Amino acid sequence: MILSEVFKTLGDMTRLRILNLLSRQELCVCQINEVLRLTQPNASKHLNKLKFAGIITSRKISQWCFYQTNQ
């Protein structure tokens, strides 16, 4: 994890909002879409950036992808 990459990733308000939701509980991408009123492609883009920076992790169950903060 490169610290500059983490700060760059957290420089976006939408990603901070996603991180705030995930700090409370693990969520499916569909739940994040609903709460933040994001399109699925937009939410996935932000989630992938958070995951690449090592801030969150994901697990897949069937067709559902669940995200949580990296502990």
mmJSON file of the N, C-alpha and C atoms, coordinates in Angstrom:
{"data_MODEL":{"atom_site":{
"group_PDB":["ATOM","ATOM","ATOM","ATOM","ATOM","ATOM","ATOM","ATOM","ATOM","ATOM","ATOM","ATOM","ATOM","ATOM","ATOM","ATOM","ATOM","ATOM","ATOM","ATOM","ATOM","ATOM","ATOM","ATOM","ATOM","ATOM","ATOM","ATOM","ATOM","ATOM","ATOM","ATOM","ATOM","ATOM","ATOM","ATOM","ATOM","ATOM","ATOM","ATOM","ATOM","ATOM","ATOM","ATOM","ATOM","ATOM","ATOM","ATOM","ATOM","ATOM","ATOM","ATOM","ATOM","ATOM","ATOM","ATOM","ATOM","ATOM","ATOM","ATOM","ATOM","ATOM","ATOM","ATOM","ATOM","ATOM","ATOM","ATOM","ATOM","ATOM","ATOM","ATOM","ATOM","ATOM","ATOM","ATOM","ATOM","ATOM","ATOM","ATOM","ATOM","ATOM","ATOM","ATOM","ATOM","ATOM","ATOM","ATOM","ATOM","ATOM","ATOM","ATOM","ATOM","ATOM","ATOM","ATOM","ATOM","ATOM","ATOM","ATOM","ATOM","ATOM","ATOM","ATOM","ATOM","ATOM","ATOM","ATOM","ATOM","ATOM","ATOM","ATOM","ATOM","ATOM","ATOM","ATOM","ATOM","ATOM","ATOM","ATOM","ATOM","ATOM","ATOM","ATOM","ATOM","ATOM","ATOM","ATOM","ATOM","ATOM","ATOM","ATOM","ATOM","ATOM","ATOM","ATOM","ATOM","ATOM","ATOM","ATOM","ATOM","ATOM","ATOM","ATOM","ATOM","ATOM","ATOM","ATOM","ATOM","ATOM","ATOM","ATOM","ATOM","ATOM","ATOM","ATOM","ATOM","ATOM","ATOM","ATOM","ATOM","ATOM","ATOM","ATOM","ATOM","ATOM","ATOM","ATOM","ATOM","ATOM","ATOM","ATOM","ATOM","ATOM","ATOM","ATOM","ATOM","ATOM","ATOM","ATOM","ATOM","ATOM","ATOM","ATOM","ATOM","ATOM","ATOM","ATOM","ATOM","ATOM","ATOM","ATOM","ATOM","ATOM","ATOM","ATOM","ATOM","ATOM","ATOM","ATOM","ATOM","ATOM","ATOM","ATOM","ATOM","ATOM","ATOM","ATOM","ATOM","ATOM","ATOM","ATOM","ATOM"],
"id":[1,2,3,4,5,6,7,8,9,10,11,12,13,14,15,16,17,18,19,20,21,22,23,24,25,26,27,28,29,30,31,32,33,34,35,36,37,38,39,40,41,42,43,44,45,46,47,48,49,50,51,52,53,54,55,56,57,58,59,60,61,62,63,64,65,66,67,68,69,70,71,72,73,74,75,76,77,78,79,80,81,82,83,84,85,86,87,88,89,90,91,92,93,94,95,96,97,98,99,100,101,102,103,104,105,106,107,108,109,110,111,112,113,114,115,116,117,118,119,120,121,122,123,124,125,126,127,128,129,130,131,132,133,134,135,136,137,138,139,140,141,142,143,144,145,146,147,148,149,150,151,152,153,154,155,156,157,158,159,160,161,162,163,164,165,166,167,168,169,170,171,172,173,174,175,176,177,178,179,180,181,182,183,184,185,186,187,188,189,190,191,192,193,194,195,196,197,198,199,200,201,202,203,204,205,206,207,208,209,210,211,212,213],
"type_symbol":["N","C","C","N","C","C","N","C","C","N","C","C","N","C","C","N","C","C","N","C","C","N","C","C","N","C","C","N","C","C","N","C","C","N","C","C","N","C","C","N","C","C","N","C","C","N","C","C","N","C","C","N","C","C","N","C","C","N","C","C","N","C","C","N","C","C","N","C","C","N","C","C","N","C","C","N","C","C","N","C","C","N","C","C","N","C","C","N","C","C","N","C","C","N","C","C","N","C","C","N","C","C","N","C","C","N","C","C","N","C","C","N","C","C","N","C","C","N","C","C","N","C","C","N","C","C","N","C","C","N","C","C","N","C","C","N","C","C","N","C","C","N","C","C","N","C","C","N","C","C","N","C","C","N","C","C","N","C","C","N","C","C","N","C","C","N","C","C","N","C","C","N","C","C","N","C","C","N","C","C","N","C","C","N","C","C","N","C","C","N","C","C","N","C","C","N","C","C","N","C","C","N","C","C","N","C","C","N","C","C","N","C","C"],
"label_atom_id":["N","CA","C","N","CA","C","N","CA","C","N","CA","C","N","CA","C","N","CA","C","N","CA","C","N","CA","C","N","CA","C","N","CA","C","N","CA","C","N","CA","C","N","CA","C","N","CA","C","N","CA","C","N","CA","C","N","CA","C","N","CA","C","N","CA","C","N","CA","C","N","CA","C","N","CA","C","N","CA","C","N","CA","C","N","CA","C","N","CA","C","N","CA","C","N","CA","C","N","CA","C","N","CA","C","N","CA","C","N","CA","C","N","CA","C","N","CA","C","N","CA","C","N","CA","C","N","CA","C","N","CA","C","N","CA","C","N","CA","C","N","CA","C","N","CA","C","N","CA","C","N","CA","C","N","CA","C","N","CA","C","N","CA","C","N","CA","C","N","CA","C","N","CA","C","N","CA","C","N","CA","C","N","CA","C","N","CA","C","N","CA","C","N","CA","C","N","CA","C","N","CA","C","N","CA","C","N","CA","C","N","CA","C","N","CA","C","N","CA","C","N","CA","C","N","CA","C","N","CA","C","N","CA","C","N","CA","C","N","CA","C","N","CA","C","N","CA","C"],
"label_alt_id":[null,null,null,null,null,null,null,null,null,null,null,null,null,null,null,null,null,null,null,null,null,null,null,null,null,null,null,null,null,null,null,null,null,null,null,null,null,null,null,null,null,null,null,null,null,null,null,null,null,null,null,null,null,null,null,null,null,null,null,null,null,null,null,null,null,null,null,null,null,null,null,null,null,null,null,null,null,null,null,null,null,null,null,null,null,null,null,null,null,null,null,null,null,null,null,null,null,null,null,null,null,null,null,null,null,null,null,null,null,null,null,null,null,null,null,null,null,null,null,null,null,null,null,null,null,null,null,null,null,null,null,null,null,null,null,null,null,null,null,null,null,null,null,null,null,null,null,null,null,null,null,null,null,null,null,null,null,null,null,null,null,null,null,null,null,null,null,null,null,null,null,null,null,null,null,null,null,null,null,null,null,null,null,null,null,null,null,null,null,null,null,null,null,null,null,null,null,null,null,null,null,null,null,null,null,null,null,null,null,null,null,null,null],
"label_comp_id":["MET","MET","MET","ILE","ILE","ILE","LEU","LEU","LEU","SER","SER","SER","GLU","GLU","GLU","VAL","VAL","VAL","PHE","PHE","PHE","LYS","LYS","LYS","THR","THR","THR","LEU","LEU","LEU","GLY","GLY","GLY","ASP","ASP","ASP","MET","MET","MET","THR","THR","THR","ARG","ARG","ARG","LEU","LEU","LEU","ARG","ARG","ARG","ILE","ILE","ILE","LEU","LEU","LEU","ASN","ASN","ASN","LEU","LEU","LEU","LEU","LEU","LEU","SER","SER","SER","ARG","ARG","ARG","GLN","GLN","GLN","GLU","GLU","GLU","LEU","LEU","LEU","CYS","CYS","CYS","VAL","VAL","VAL","CYS","CYS","CYS","GLN","GLN","GLN","ILE","ILE","ILE","ASN","ASN","ASN","GLU","GLU","GLU","VAL","VAL","VAL","LEU","LEU","LEU","ARG","ARG","ARG","LEU","LEU","LEU","THR","THR","THR","GLN","GLN","GLN","PRO","PRO","PRO","ASN","ASN","ASN","ALA","ALA","ALA","SER","SER","SER","LYS","LYS","LYS","HIS","HIS","HIS","LEU","LEU","LEU","ASN","ASN","ASN","LYS","LYS","LYS","LEU","LEU","LEU","LYS","LYS","LYS","PHE","PHE","PHE","ALA","ALA","ALA","GLY","GLY","GLY","ILE","ILE","ILE","ILE","ILE","ILE","THR","THR","THR","SER","SER","SER","ARG","ARG","ARG","LYS","LYS","LYS","ILE","ILE","ILE","SER","SER","SER","GLN","GLN","GLN","TRP","TRP","TRP","CYS","CYS","CYS","PHE","PHE","PHE","TYR","TYR","TYR","GLN","GLN","GLN","THR","THR","THR","ASN","ASN","ASN","GLN","GLN","GLN"],
"label_asym_id":["A","A","A","A","A","A","A","A","A","A","A","A","A","A","A","A","A","A","A","A","A","A","A","A","A","A","A","A","A","A","A","A","A","A","A","A","A","A","A","A","A","A","A","A","A","A","A","A","A","A","A","A","A","A","A","A","A","A","A","A","A","A","A","A","A","A","A","A","A","A","A","A","A","A","A","A","A","A","A","A","A","A","A","A","A","A","A","A","A","A","A","A","A","A","A","A","A","A","A","A","A","A","A","A","A","A","A","A","A","A","A","A","A","A","A","A","A","A","A","A","A","A","A","A","A","A","A","A","A","A","A","A","A","A","A","A","A","A","A","A","A","A","A","A","A","A","A","A","A","A","A","A","A","A","A","A","A","A","A","A","A","A","A","A","A","A","A","A","A","A","A","A","A","A","A","A","A","A","A","A","A","A","A","A","A","A","A","A","A","A","A","A","A","A","A","A","A","A","A","A","A","A","A","A","A","A","A","A","A","A","A","A","A"],
"label_entity_id":["1","1","1","1","1","1","1","1","1","1","1","1","1","1","1","1","1","1","1","1","1","1","1","1","1","1","1","1","1","1","1","1","1","1","1","1","1","1","1","1","1","1","1","1","1","1","1","1","1","1","1","1","1","1","1","1","1","1","1","1","1","1","1","1","1","1","1","1","1","1","1","1","1","1","1","1","1","1","1","1","1","1","1","1","1","1","1","1","1","1","1","1","1","1","1","1","1","1","1","1","1","1","1","1","1","1","1","1","1","1","1","1","1","1","1","1","1","1","1","1","1","1","1","1","1","1","1","1","1","1","1","1","1","1","1","1","1","1","1","1","1","1","1","1","1","1","1","1","1","1","1","1","1","1","1","1","1","1","1","1","1","1","1","1","1","1","1","1","1","1","1","1","1","1","1","1","1","1","1","1","1","1","1","1","1","1","1","1","1","1","1","1","1","1","1","1","1","1","1","1","1","1","1","1","1","1","1","1","1","1","1","1","1"],
"label_seq_id":[1,1,1,2,2,2,3,3,3,4,4,4,5,5,5,6,6,6,7,7,7,8,8,8,9,9,9,10,10,10,11,11,11,12,12,12,13,13,13,14,14,14,15,15,15,16,16,16,17,17,17,18,18,18,19,19,19,20,20,20,21,21,21,22,22,22,23,23,23,24,24,24,25,25,25,26,26,26,27,27,27,28,28,28,29,29,29,30,30,30,31,31,31,32,32,32,33,33,33,34,34,34,35,35,35,36,36,36,37,37,37,38,38,38,39,39,39,40,40,40,41,41,41,42,42,42,43,43,43,44,44,44,45,45,45,46,46,46,47,47,47,48,48,48,49,49,49,50,50,50,51,51,51,52,52,52,53,53,53,54,54,54,55,55,55,56,56,56,57,57,57,58,58,58,59,59,59,60,60,60,61,61,61,62,62,62,63,63,63,64,64,64,65,65,65,66,66,66,67,67,67,68,68,68,69,69,69,70,70,70,71,71,71],
"pdbx_PDB_ins_code":[null,null,null,null,null,null,null,null,null,null,null,null,null,null,null,null,null,null,null,null,null,null,null,null,null,null,null,null,null,null,null,null,null,null,null,null,null,null,null,null,null,null,null,null,null,null,null,null,null,null,null,null,null,null,null,null,null,null,null,null,null,null,null,null,null,null,null,null,null,null,null,null,null,null,null,null,null,null,null,null,null,null,null,null,null,null,null,null,null,null,null,null,null,null,null,null,null,null,null,null,null,null,null,null,null,null,null,null,null,null,null,null,null,null,null,null,null,null,null,null,null,null,null,null,null,null,null,null,null,null,null,null,null,null,null,null,null,null,null,null,null,null,null,null,null,null,null,null,null,null,null,null,null,null,null,null,null,null,null,null,null,null,null,null,null,null,null,null,null,null,null,null,null,null,null,null,null,null,null,null,null,null,null,null,null,null,null,null,null,null,null,null,null,null,null,null,null,null,null,null,null,null,null,null,null,null,null,null,null,null,null,null,null],
"Cartn_x":[0.852,0.0,0.896,0.727,1.475,0.622,1.185,0.432,-0.106,0.668,0.201,-1.016,-1.053,-2.204,-3.449,-3.274,-4.395,-4.969,-4.111,-4.589,-5.265,-4.709,-5.313,-6.706,-6.82,-8.102,-9.139,-8.709,-9.633,-9.951,-9.377,-9.637,-10.956,-11.738,-13.019,-14.165,-15.126,-16.233,-17.081,-17.317,-18.12,-17.425,-16.121,-15.388,-15.399,-15.35,-15.449,-16.826,-17.859,-19.211,-19.349,-18.763,-18.789,-18.045,-16.885,-16.09,-16.833,-17.552,-18.354,-19.415,-20.077,-21.075,-20.424,-19.29,-18.631,-17.969,-17.755,-17.172,-18.158,-19.424,-20.472,-20.768,-20.75,-21.088,-20.698,-20.638,-20.393,-21.64,-21.441,-22.583,-22.369,-23.474,-23.484,-23.465,-22.938,-22.876,-24.279,-25.285,-26.652,-27.144,-26.729,-27.105,-26.402,-25.156,-24.416,-25.063,-25.445,-26.131,-27.395,-28.169,-29.453,-29.285,-28.405,-28.229,-27.643,-26.634,-25.955,-26.513,-27.505,-28.132,-27.103,-26.3,-25.296,-25.734,-25.247,-25.47,-24.516,-24.839,-23.998,-22.59,-22.439,-21.077,-20.274,-20.921,-20.234,-19.794,-20.67,-20.314,-19.178,-19.242,-18.193,-16.842,-16.847,-15.603,-14.962,-15.759,-15.248,-14.809,-15.581,-15.229,-13.916,-13.721,-12.473,-11.269,-11.426,-10.318,-9.997,-11.023,-10.808,-10.148,-10.561,-9.993,-8.537,-8.24,-6.876,-5.924,-6.427,-5.605,-5.447,-6.16,-6.044,-6.891,-7.861,-8.699,-9.877,-10.386,-11.509,-11.166,-11.94,-11.84,-13.228,-13.275,-14.57,-14.591,-15.801,-16.01,-17.252,-17.241,-18.333,-19.085,-20.4,-21.288,-22.275,-22.135,-22.951,-22.746,-23.804,-23.678,-23.488,-23.529,-23.442,-22.015,-21.602,-20.284,-20.451,-19.866,-19.968,-18.637,-18.706,-17.507,-17.462,-16.242,-16.026,-14.685,-14.486,-13.199,-12.132,-10.925,-9.788,-9.305,-9.336,-8.985,-7.631],
"Cartn_y":[-1.175,0.0,1.236,2.066,3.315,4.418,5.115,6.127,7.222,7.648,8.693,8.217,6.928,6.369,6.362,6.077,6.092,7.508,8.504,9.888,10.347,9.964,10.315,9.696,8.448,7.75,8.401,8.815,9.423,10.879,11.408,12.796,12.997,11.966,12.041,11.908,12.825,12.844,11.572,11.046,9.826,8.655,8.538,7.451,7.603,8.822,9.038,8.636,8.922,8.529,7.007,6.341,4.879,4.321,4.87,4.407,4.618,5.714,5.975,4.889,4.493,3.415,2.093,1.801,0.525,0.466,1.616,1.607,1.073,1.061,0.589,-0.895,-1.355,-2.751,-3.127,-4.42,-4.942,-4.708,-4.278,-4.001,-4.572,-4.901,-5.317,-4.057,-4.174,-3.013,-2.46,-3.303,-2.821,-1.953,-2.27,-1.455,-0.093,-0.09,1.165,2.038,1.428,2.161,2.829,2.073,2.571,3.724,3.566,4.59,5.87,5.742,6.928,7.404,6.684,7.02,7.113,6.053,5.952,4.913,5.05,3.986,2.846,1.65,0.497,0.663,1.121,1.299,2.349,3.421,4.465,3.95,3.243,2.686,1.679,0.831,-0.174,0.478,1.564,2.277,2.774,3.385,3.908,2.776,1.703,0.561,-0.082,-0.18,-0.748,0.106,1.417,2.3,2.137,2.034,1.818,0.466,-0.528,-1.873,-1.901,-1.269,-1.225,-0.524,0.482,1.211,0.43,-0.691,-1.51,-1.036,-0.173,0.398,-0.509,-1.21,-2.128,-3.493,-4.484,-5.82,-6.248,-7.31,-7.8,-9.318,-9.837,-11.279,-11.48,-12.543,-12.805,-14.043,-13.924,-15.042,-15.103,-16.133,-16.29,-15.068,-14.322,-13.133,-11.854,-11.937,-10.766,-10.523,-9.261,-8.888,-7.992,-8.41,-7.677,-7.006,-5.775,-4.982,-4.641,-4.55,-4.123,-3.424,-2.678,-2.004,-3.048,-2.75,-3.636,-3.458,-4.534,-4.417,-4.945],
"Cartn_z":[0.0,0.0,0.0,-1.006,-1.117,-0.516,0.455,1.193,0.278,-0.692,-1.61,-2.403,-2.742,-3.467,-2.583,-1.307,-0.365,-0.262,-0.098,0.003,-1.281,-2.415,-3.694,-3.818,-3.406,-3.468,-2.549,-1.372,-0.411,-0.726,-1.786,-2.173,-2.9,-3.036,-3.734,-2.729,-2.792,-1.83,-1.894,-3.081,-3.204,-2.523,-2.689,-2.046,-0.531,-0.041,1.404,1.92,1.147,1.541,1.566,0.572,0.539,1.75,2.029,3.163,4.478,4.589,5.785,5.97,4.9,4.981,5.385,4.772,5.028,6.397,7.016,8.358,9.388,9.035,9.945,9.78,8.502,8.228,6.813,6.578,5.239,4.398,3.147,2.28,0.89,0.259,-1.134,-2.007,-3.199,-4.091,-4.361,-4.409,-4.652,-3.492,-2.27,-1.115,-1.156,-1.569,-1.705,-2.773,-3.895,-4.969,-4.449,-3.711,-3.225,-2.238,-1.276,-0.246,-0.83,-1.685,-2.21,-3.543,-4.059,-5.343,-6.467,-6.572,-7.615,-8.635,-9.855,-10.828,-10.49,-10.94,-10.646,-11.232,-12.489,-13.016,-12.243,-11.827,-11.071,-9.705,-9.024,-7.718,-7.859,-8.858,-9.071,-9.342,-10.09,-10.38,-9.087,-8.23,-6.959,-6.026,-5.985,-5.14,-5.597,-6.895,-7.41,-7.04,-7.065,-6.674,-5.193,-4.365,-2.929,-2.68,-3.427,-3.273,-3.735,-4.858,-5.382,-4.41,-3.697,-2.724,-1.425,-1.281,-0.084,1.078,0.805,1.86,2.188,1.179,1.387,0.787,1.182,0.615,0.163,-0.619,-1.09,-1.029,-1.0,-1.108,-1.953,-2.715,-3.634,-3.196,-3.152,-2.876,-4.034,-4.84,-6.035,-6.923,-7.217,-8.06,-7.254,-5.95,-5.088,-4.629,-4.636,-4.175,-2.942,-1.824,-0.578,-0.26,0.231,0.519,2.0,2.515,3.904,3.992,5.053,5.233,5.524,5.075,5.295,6.724,7.497,8.917,9.201],
"occupancy":[1.0,1.0,1.0,1.0,1.0,1.0,1.0,1.0,1.0,1.0,1.0,1.0,1.0,1.0,1.0,1.0,1.0,1.0,1.0,1.0,1.0,1.0,1.0,1.0,1.0,1.0,1.0,1.0,1.0,1.0,1.0,1.0,1.0,1.0,1.0,1.0,1.0,1.0,1.0,1.0,1.0,1.0,1.0,1.0,1.0,1.0,1.0,1.0,1.0,1.0,1.0,1.0,1.0,1.0,1.0,1.0,1.0,1.0,1.0,1.0,1.0,1.0,1.0,1.0,1.0,1.0,1.0,1.0,1.0,1.0,1.0,1.0,1.0,1.0,1.0,1.0,1.0,1.0,1.0,1.0,1.0,1.0,1.0,1.0,1.0,1.0,1.0,1.0,1.0,1.0,1.0,1.0,1.0,1.0,1.0,1.0,1.0,1.0,1.0,1.0,1.0,1.0,1.0,1.0,1.0,1.0,1.0,1.0,1.0,1.0,1.0,1.0,1.0,1.0,1.0,1.0,1.0,1.0,1.0,1.0,1.0,1.0,1.0,1.0,1.0,1.0,1.0,1.0,1.0,1.0,1.0,1.0,1.0,1.0,1.0,1.0,1.0,1.0,1.0,1.0,1.0,1.0,1.0,1.0,1.0,1.0,1.0,1.0,1.0,1.0,1.0,1.0,1.0,1.0,1.0,1.0,1.0,1.0,1.0,1.0,1.0,1.0,1.0,1.0,1.0,1.0,1.0,1.0,1.0,1.0,1.0,1.0,1.0,1.0,1.0,1.0,1.0,1.0,1.0,1.0,1.0,1.0,1.0,1.0,1.0,1.0,1.0,1.0,1.0,1.0,1.0,1.0,1.0,1.0,1.0,1.0,1.0,1.0,1.0,1.0,1.0,1.0,1.0,1.0,1.0,1.0,1.0,1.0,1.0,1.0,1.0,1.0,1.0],
"B_iso_or_equiv":[0.0,0.0,0.0,0.0,0.0,0.0,0.0,0.0,0.0,0.0,0.0,0.0,0.0,0.0,0.0,0.0,0.0,0.0,0.0,0.0,0.0,0.0,0.0,0.0,0.0,0.0,0.0,0.0,0.0,0.0,0.0,0.0,0.0,0.0,0.0,0.0,0.0,0.0,0.0,0.0,0.0,0.0,0.0,0.0,0.0,0.0,0.0,0.0,0.0,0.0,0.0,0.0,0.0,0.0,0.0,0.0,0.0,0.0,0.0,0.0,0.0,0.0,0.0,0.0,0.0,0.0,0.0,0.0,0.0,0.0,0.0,0.0,0.0,0.0,0.0,0.0,0.0,0.0,0.0,0.0,0.0,0.0,0.0,0.0,0.0,0.0,0.0,0.0,0.0,0.0,0.0,0.0,0.0,0.0,0.0,0.0,0.0,0.0,0.0,0.0,0.0,0.0,0.0,0.0,0.0,0.0,0.0,0.0,0.0,0.0,0.0,0.0,0.0,0.0,0.0,0.0,0.0,0.0,0.0,0.0,0.0,0.0,0.0,0.0,0.0,0.0,0.0,0.0,0.0,0.0,0.0,0.0,0.0,0.0,0.0,0.0,0.0,0.0,0.0,0.0,0.0,0.0,0.0,0.0,0.0,0.0,0.0,0.0,0.0,0.0,0.0,0.0,0.0,0.0,0.0,0.0,0.0,0.0,0.0,0.0,0.0,0.0,0.0,0.0,0.0,0.0,0.0,0.0,0.0,0.0,0.0,0.0,0.0,0.0,0.0,0.0,0.0,0.0,0.0,0.0,0.0,0.0,0.0,0.0,0.0,0.0,0.0,0.0,0.0,0.0,0.0,0.0,0.0,0.0,0.0,0.0,0.0,0.0,0.0,0.0,0.0,0.0,0.0,0.0,0.0,0.0,0.0,0.0,0.0,0.0,0.0,0.0,0.0],
"pdbx_formal_charge":[null,null,null,null,null,null,null,null,null,null,null,null,null,null,null,null,null,null,null,null,null,null,null,null,null,null,null,null,null,null,null,null,null,null,null,null,null,null,null,null,null,null,null,null,null,null,null,null,null,null,null,null,null,null,null,null,null,null,null,null,null,null,null,null,null,null,null,null,null,null,null,null,null,null,null,null,null,null,null,null,null,null,null,null,null,null,null,null,null,null,null,null,null,null,null,null,null,null,null,null,null,null,null,null,null,null,null,null,null,null,null,null,null,null,null,null,null,null,null,null,null,null,null,null,null,null,null,null,null,null,null,null,null,null,null,null,null,null,null,null,null,null,null,null,null,null,null,null,null,null,null,null,null,null,null,null,null,null,null,null,null,null,null,null,null,null,null,null,null,null,null,null,null,null,null,null,null,null,null,null,null,null,null,null,null,null,null,null,null,null,null,null,null,null,null,null,null,null,null,null,null,null,null,null,null,null,null,null,null,null,null,null,null],
"auth_seq_id":[1,1,1,2,2,2,3,3,3,4,4,4,5,5,5,6,6,6,7,7,7,8,8,8,9,9,9,10,10,10,11,11,11,12,12,12,13,13,13,14,14,14,15,15,15,16,16,16,17,17,17,18,18,18,19,19,19,20,20,20,21,21,21,22,22,22,23,23,23,24,24,24,25,25,25,26,26,26,27,27,27,28,28,28,29,29,29,30,30,30,31,31,31,32,32,32,33,33,33,34,34,34,35,35,35,36,36,36,37,37,37,38,38,38,39,39,39,40,40,40,41,41,41,42,42,42,43,43,43,44,44,44,45,45,45,46,46,46,47,47,47,48,48,48,49,49,49,50,50,50,51,51,51,52,52,52,53,53,53,54,54,54,55,55,55,56,56,56,57,57,57,58,58,58,59,59,59,60,60,60,61,61,61,62,62,62,63,63,63,64,64,64,65,65,65,66,66,66,67,67,67,68,68,68,69,69,69,70,70,70,71,71,71],
"auth_comp_id":["MET","MET","MET","ILE","ILE","ILE","LEU","LEU","LEU","SER","SER","SER","GLU","GLU","GLU","VAL","VAL","VAL","PHE","PHE","PHE","LYS","LYS","LYS","THR","THR","THR","LEU","LEU","LEU","GLY","GLY","GLY","ASP","ASP","ASP","MET","MET","MET","THR","THR","THR","ARG","ARG","ARG","LEU","LEU","LEU","ARG","ARG","ARG","ILE","ILE","ILE","LEU","LEU","LEU","ASN","ASN","ASN","LEU","LEU","LEU","LEU","LEU","LEU","SER","SER","SER","ARG","ARG","ARG","GLN","GLN","GLN","GLU","GLU","GLU","LEU","LEU","LEU","CYS","CYS","CYS","VAL","VAL","VAL","CYS","CYS","CYS","GLN","GLN","GLN","ILE","ILE","ILE","ASN","ASN","ASN","GLU","GLU","GLU","VAL","VAL","VAL","LEU","LEU","LEU","ARG","ARG","ARG","LEU","LEU","LEU","THR","THR","THR","GLN","GLN","GLN","PRO","PRO","PRO","ASN","ASN","ASN","ALA","ALA","ALA","SER","SER","SER","LYS","LYS","LYS","HIS","HIS","HIS","LEU","LEU","LEU","ASN","ASN","ASN","LYS","LYS","LYS","LEU","LEU","LEU","LYS","LYS","LYS","PHE","PHE","PHE","ALA","ALA","ALA","GLY","GLY","GLY","ILE","ILE","ILE","ILE","ILE","ILE","THR","THR","THR","SER","SER","SER","ARG","ARG","ARG","LYS","LYS","LYS","ILE","ILE","ILE","SER","SER","SER","GLN","GLN","GLN","TRP","TRP","TRP","CYS","CYS","CYS","PHE","PHE","PHE","TYR","TYR","TYR","GLN","GLN","GLN","THR","THR","THR","ASN","ASN","ASN","GLN","GLN","GLN"],
"auth_asym_id":["A","A","A","A","A","A","A","A","A","A","A","A","A","A","A","A","A","A","A","A","A","A","A","A","A","A","A","A","A","A","A","A","A","A","A","A","A","A","A","A","A","A","A","A","A","A","A","A","A","A","A","A","A","A","A","A","A","A","A","A","A","A","A","A","A","A","A","A","A","A","A","A","A","A","A","A","A","A","A","A","A","A","A","A","A","A","A","A","A","A","A","A","A","A","A","A","A","A","A","A","A","A","A","A","A","A","A","A","A","A","A","A","A","A","A","A","A","A","A","A","A","A","A","A","A","A","A","A","A","A","A","A","A","A","A","A","A","A","A","A","A","A","A","A","A","A","A","A","A","A","A","A","A","A","A","A","A","A","A","A","A","A","A","A","A","A","A","A","A","A","A","A","A","A","A","A","A","A","A","A","A","A","A","A","A","A","A","A","A","A","A","A","A","A","A","A","A","A","A","A","A","A","A","A","A","A","A","A","A","A","A","A","A"],
"auth_atom_id":["N","CA","C","N","CA","C","N","CA","C","N","CA","C","N","CA","C","N","CA","C","N","CA","C","N","CA","C","N","CA","C","N","CA","C","N","CA","C","N","CA","C","N","CA","C","N","CA","C","N","CA","C","N","CA","C","N","CA","C","N","CA","C","N","CA","C","N","CA","C","N","CA","C","N","CA","C","N","CA","C","N","CA","C","N","CA","C","N","CA","C","N","CA","C","N","CA","C","N","CA","C","N","CA","C","N","CA","C","N","CA","C","N","CA","C","N","CA","C","N","CA","C","N","CA","C","N","CA","C","N","CA","C","N","CA","C","N","CA","C","N","CA","C","N","CA","C","N","CA","C","N","CA","C","N","CA","C","N","CA","C","N","CA","C","N","CA","C","N","CA","C","N","CA","C","N","CA","C","N","CA","C","N","CA","C","N","CA","C","N","CA","C","N","CA","C","N","CA","C","N","CA","C","N","CA","C","N","CA","C","N","CA","C","N","CA","C","N","CA","C","N","CA","C","N","CA","C","N","CA","C","N","CA","C","N","CA","C","N","CA","C","N","CA","C","N","CA","C"],
"pdbx_PDB_model_num":[1,1,1,1,1,1,1,1,1,1,1,1,1,1,1,1,1,1,1,1,1,1,1,1,1,1,1,1,1,1,1,1,1,1,1,1,1,1,1,1,1,1,1,1,1,1,1,1,1,1,1,1,1,1,1,1,1,1,1,1,1,1,1,1,1,1,1,1,1,1,1,1,1,1,1,1,1,1,1,1,1,1,1,1,1,1,1,1,1,1,1,1,1,1,1,1,1,1,1,1,1,1,1,1,1,1,1,1,1,1,1,1,1,1,1,1,1,1,1,1,1,1,1,1,1,1,1,1,1,1,1,1,1,1,1,1,1,1,1,1,1,1,1,1,1,1,1,1,1,1,1,1,1,1,1,1,1,1,1,1,1,1,1,1,1,1,1,1,1,1,1,1,1,1,1,1,1,1,1,1,1,1,1,1,1,1,1,1,1,1,1,1,1,1,1,1,1,1,1,1,1,1,1,1,1,1,1,1,1,1,1,1,1]
}}}
